[in-house]
Amino acid sequence: MKEKTLHMIGNAHIDLVWLWQWQEGFQETKATFRSALDRLNEYDDFVFTSSSAVMYEWVENNDPEMFAEIKEKIKEGRWVICGGWWLQPDCNIPSGESFVRQGLYGQRYFKEKFGVTATVGYNVDSFGHAGTLPQILQKSGMDHYVFMRPGPHEKGLPGRLFWWESDDGSRVMTFQIPFEYTTWGQDLEQHVKRCADEIKEPVNELMSFYGVGNHGGGPTKENIDSLKRLNEEEDTPNIVLSSPNQFFAEVKKKNLSLPTVHEDLQYHAVGCYSVHSGIKKWNREAENLLGVAEKLSVIANQVTGQPYPTDYKQAWKNVLFNQFHDILAGTSLEEAYEDARNMHGEAMSIGERGLNYAVQSLAWNIDIEQDEGMLPIVVFNPHSWSIHTNVEVEFKKLKDDQMLIDENGREVPLQVVQSHATANGRNRLSFLADIPAMGYRVYKVVSDSTPKKFPTIKANDYVLENDRYRLEINPETGFIRSLYDKEIQYEILAGEAARPVVINDHSDTWSHEVVRYDDVVGEFKPKSIQRTEHGSVKSVIRVVSEFGSSTFIQDFTMYKELNHVDVQVTLDWREKFKALKLKFPVDLVHRKATYETAYGHIIREADGHEQPGQSWIDVSGTIKATGGSYGLSIANDAKYSYDVDGNEMSITVLRSPIYAHHDPLIPDPEGQYSFIDQGIQRFQYSLLPHEKSWENALTVKHAAVLNQRPIALIETYHKGSLPQKDSYVSIDKDNVIISAMKQAEDNDDIIIRCYETNKVATKVRITLPKWDRVITADFGACEIKTFRLPKDTSKPVMETNLLEWQE
């Protein structure tokens, strides 16, 4: 046994928020760190491992003397920093860029305060791990990873130690913690002996985690004394008070051949991806708002000199904090979501303020001719490709002789839709805008005695039909009965779609031990179906349905010029111990189900199991009658949980368990409890039928536009130095997009992050005319690249890592 080594990892997993609020997590962090310092002072060979930069920032701001002690122990090498992220987030729901920011702000904090960065990624309590993380970890300075969930009963793995590889070829040496990441204050004999049984050839080393956790605490004196006693026994391995850094260093010396895992690490607690719609929607909104604000703030700074905001970092820290695995998962107590709402509110207020300064500055400098009868509308596109999409803006009362023109005087179809204000003298305008890549365009409302009559689609209370598609609502059920591709004469659906299906769900908040939701108890029944909007831009059928005490409204929108269907959902949910799914069966064989993940995508089995995903899923396959390739992509702006069961795609809209209910506690049938997701929520989804693959359909871009909408600003006429239409970037390949554009952390250089979307190696040319820069780069499949544009144009563009380190 003494030829085997058990690396005992003294740690204290602290759930910053869970069955308590963050203020209690704050206090427990200080108490735990004090205890760890005391143990370090009492035992010369004790080593303490800890992660999460936010905890250190709390201590720095609240107890500078303790912070100085921690600095000293880190310098001695006995307090080891792991997990170079802001905290331990959910590892499926955050966007790719959020994971980047976890490392950017975490690692830079550790480097600035302690002179070290983490080399070991560390998410011991997160419930699942997206398969794209190895690239993000490695490009954030971490070549190793430690996790615990999913356990062996939830995910078959080739061993406790393996290489974890992402689609671009990046890989990190990864360790799965045996049994648990936490122990209690007692003798550790039983824990040590069962871990010892896990040591398997050829890896004669294993990590065993100990220390009181969840609500903090850390290793106790009894823990450490028992380890010293056990190490003297012949039937125990060589016990070393160690760290993950030391463990990986020892393993790498042996140059072992380890198996490679190339997929997500799932599934534990699948209910986390659909419970608490509020936190999911706030997260999506905040991520996208900050991304748009940063891009347009960079442009405004370059073009007009508008100062780049200094508070975006604080906004991101708020978003990252709310991605903690017990907050974003929806599994914390109810009061925690009031805190999260307030923190997201601060983040979004910062983003909205910075974005407004940027677009107002740009618009104010556009040269718009004087015409007292004209009202200009400036529309901004935050994406690195040109877009053709619906824009809506609140407006004063539109007169009968008014019309919309572009900057060249060409009339554009314009439709008056219901204002969001219930007042006289207000209208809401809808029009399809063509906006250049990461640029803007001026549209103008002008008076003319004869506005042109533009054609409309065919539409009544049950049918919407444009040149390409015909959508029909069944008047008996309120579901989509048909979605027909007229060009190739193909019925896309294999049955009725957009079906809101209610499912019994008595599982706890996490849905422990659940893999699918299929105990159907009923469907919503229609109360009314009617055409509510009809004009030259779009037509809308509104279906109002009811189930129990709940109401479900779907506004199905078809456009004259666009070949997708947008659906606005308003749900007033009053059910308990129920889940709700929206179902879409497609008539395809040889099917393939693809889910968006953080900076990537993954193909998963169509077995009806609940799956996490980002803003879109797709099922593509073959039309049985013709052999042609076809598919349906579904994008949304708020949801993260799906399943594909055979040919049927489903979005899991919500679940309504009791707040923070954890098995095995059985709720009292007569008890008074607070249930999740009661009341009104709104979200939007979009149906994108397509020939061939989702890659050909540009599904990634379609979903991005749904989530980062153009910004419309009503202006006035004024002199200016800017033209009425301009673009600030061009990329010559569809499968490489700019996902982030921001000011550098350490100076006023510009950071541009791009990623390849289709798993195809690509040579790309990115042109930034206002910076007089051209970037040419070779992207590997699914590769993320980050470029630094020095403010000094005499210096070359440099590729950097995700931490923005300068050579």
mmCIF file of N, CA and C in Angstrom, residues 480 483 490-499 582-588 591 619 632 634 645-650:
data_model
loop_
_atom_site.group_PDB
_atom_site.id
_atom_site.type_symbol
_atom_site.label_atom_id
_atom_site.label_comp_id
_atom_site.label_asym_id
_atom_site.label_seq_id
_atom_site.Cartn_x
_atom_site.Cartn_y
_atom_site.Cartn_z
ATOM 1 N N ILE A 480 -50.046 24.535 -34.221
ATOM 2 C CA ILE A 480 -49.713 24.612 -35.644
ATOM 3 C C ILE A 480 -50.062 23.258 -36.280
ATOM 4 N N LEU A 483 -46.893 23.390 -41.362
ATOM 5 C CA LEU A 483 -45.869 24.347 -41.766
ATOM 6 C C LEU A 483 -45.302 23.811 -43.071
ATOM 7 N N TYR A 490 -43.228 20.472 -49.449
ATOM 8 C CA TYR A 490 -42.901 19.555 -48.350
ATOM 9 C C TYR A 490 -43.556 20.041 -47.066
ATOM 10 N N GLU A 491 -44.266 19.143 -46.401
ATOM 11 C CA GLU A 491 -44.835 19.417 -45.085
ATOM 12 C C GLU A 491 -43.778 19.095 -44.030
ATOM 13 N N ILE A 492 -43.328 20.129 -43.325
ATOM 14 C CA ILE A 492 -42.213 19.996 -42.391
ATOM 15 C C ILE A 492 -42.611 19.199 -41.153
ATOM 16 N N LEU A 493 -43.845 19.335 -40.733
ATOM 17 C CA LEU A 493 -44.270 18.761 -39.463
ATOM 18 C C LEU A 493 -44.813 17.344 -39.627
ATOM 19 N N ALA A 494 -44.553 16.527 -38.605
ATOM 20 C CA ALA A 494 -45.091 15.166 -38.583
ATOM 21 C C ALA A 494 -46.342 15.078 -37.717
ATOM 22 N N GLY A 495 -46.729 16.178 -37.115
ATOM 23 C CA GLY A 495 -47.908 16.249 -36.257
ATOM 24 C C GLY A 495 -48.062 17.677 -35.808
ATOM 25 N N GLU A 496 -49.013 17.923 -34.948
ATOM 26 C CA GLU A 496 -49.251 19.306 -34.542
ATOM 27 C C GLU A 496 -48.104 19.823 -33.668
ATOM 28 N N ALA A 497 -47.778 21.090 -33.868
ATOM 29 C CA ALA A 497 -46.586 21.676 -33.245
ATOM 30 C C ALA A 497 -46.941 22.926 -32.455
ATOM 31 N N ALA A 498 -45.946 23.422 -31.738
ATOM 32 C CA ALA A 498 -46.143 24.535 -30.795
ATOM 33 C C ALA A 498 -47.203 24.144 -29.774
ATOM 34 N N ARG A 499 -47.146 22.876 -29.349
ATOM 35 C CA ARG A 499 -48.106 22.320 -28.393
ATOM 36 C C ARG A 499 -47.593 22.542 -26.977
ATOM 37 N N LEU A 582 -42.961 22.867 -24.749
ATOM 38 C CA LEU A 582 -43.475 23.188 -26.085
ATOM 39 C C LEU A 582 -42.908 22.166 -27.050
ATOM 40 N N LYS A 583 -43.782 21.515 -27.823
ATOM 41 C CA LYS A 583 -43.350 20.368 -28.626
ATOM 42 C C LYS A 583 -43.526 20.634 -30.125
ATOM 43 N N PHE A 584 -42.540 20.105 -30.911
ATOM 44 C CA PHE A 584 -42.486 20.328 -32.360
ATOM 45 C C PHE A 584 -42.021 19.051 -33.062
ATOM 46 N N PRO A 585 -42.936 18.212 -33.567
ATOM 47 C CA PRO A 585 -42.517 17.012 -34.304
ATOM 48 C C PRO A 585 -42.191 17.348 -35.763
ATOM 49 N N VAL A 586 -41.094 16.794 -36.278
ATOM 50 C CA VAL A 586 -40.690 17.066 -37.664
ATOM 51 C C VAL A 586 -40.710 15.771 -38.479
ATOM 52 N N ASP A 587 -41.052 15.907 -39.745
ATOM 53 C CA ASP A 587 -41.205 14.736 -40.618
ATOM 54 C C ASP A 587 -39.890 14.459 -41.340
ATOM 55 N N LEU A 588 -38.939 13.897 -40.617
ATOM 56 C CA LEU A 588 -37.614 13.617 -41.164
ATOM 57 C C LEU A 588 -37.148 12.242 -40.717
ATOM 58 N N ARG A 591 -32.270 11.313 -38.656
ATOM 59 C CA ARG A 591 -32.217 12.606 -37.971
ATOM 60 C C ARG A 591 -30.933 12.782 -37.157
ATOM 61 N N VAL A 619 -32.915 20.004 -35.444
ATOM 62 C CA VAL A 619 -33.011 18.627 -35.911
ATOM 63 C C VAL A 619 -33.000 18.671 -37.437
ATOM 64 N N LEU A 632 -35.074 21.768 -39.108
ATOM 65 C CA LEU A 632 -35.756 22.853 -38.401
ATOM 66 C C LEU A 632 -34.887 23.281 -37.230
ATOM 67 N N ILE A 634 -34.727 25.833 -33.910
ATOM 68 C CA ILE A 634 -35.560 26.618 -33.007
ATOM 69 C C ILE A 634 -34.626 27.409 -32.101
ATOM 70 N N ASP A 645 -36.951 13.699 -28.727
ATOM 71 C CA ASP A 645 -37.398 12.320 -28.534
ATOM 72 C C ASP A 645 -37.838 11.775 -29.886
ATOM 73 N N GLY A 646 -36.972 10.988 -30.508
ATOM 74 C CA GLY A 646 -37.264 10.535 -31.871
ATOM 75 C C GLY A 646 -37.274 11.723 -32.816
ATOM 76 N N ASN A 647 -38.451 12.031 -33.357
ATOM 77 C CA ASN A 647 -38.543 13.151 -34.303
ATOM 78 C C ASN A 647 -39.164 14.391 -33.656
ATOM 79 N N GLU A 648 -39.360 14.373 -32.339
ATOM 80 C CA GLU A 648 -40.051 15.492 -31.685
ATOM 81 C C GLU A 648 -39.086 16.321 -30.847
ATOM 82 N N MET A 649 -39.015 17.625 -31.183
ATOM 83 C CA MET A 649 -38.192 18.580 -30.446
ATOM 84 C C MET A 649 -39.046 19.240 -29.370
ATOM 85 N N SER A 650 -38.460 19.486 -28.209
ATOM 86 C CA SER A 650 -39.199 20.146 -27.125
ATOM 87 C C SER A 650 -38.332 21.188 -26.451
#
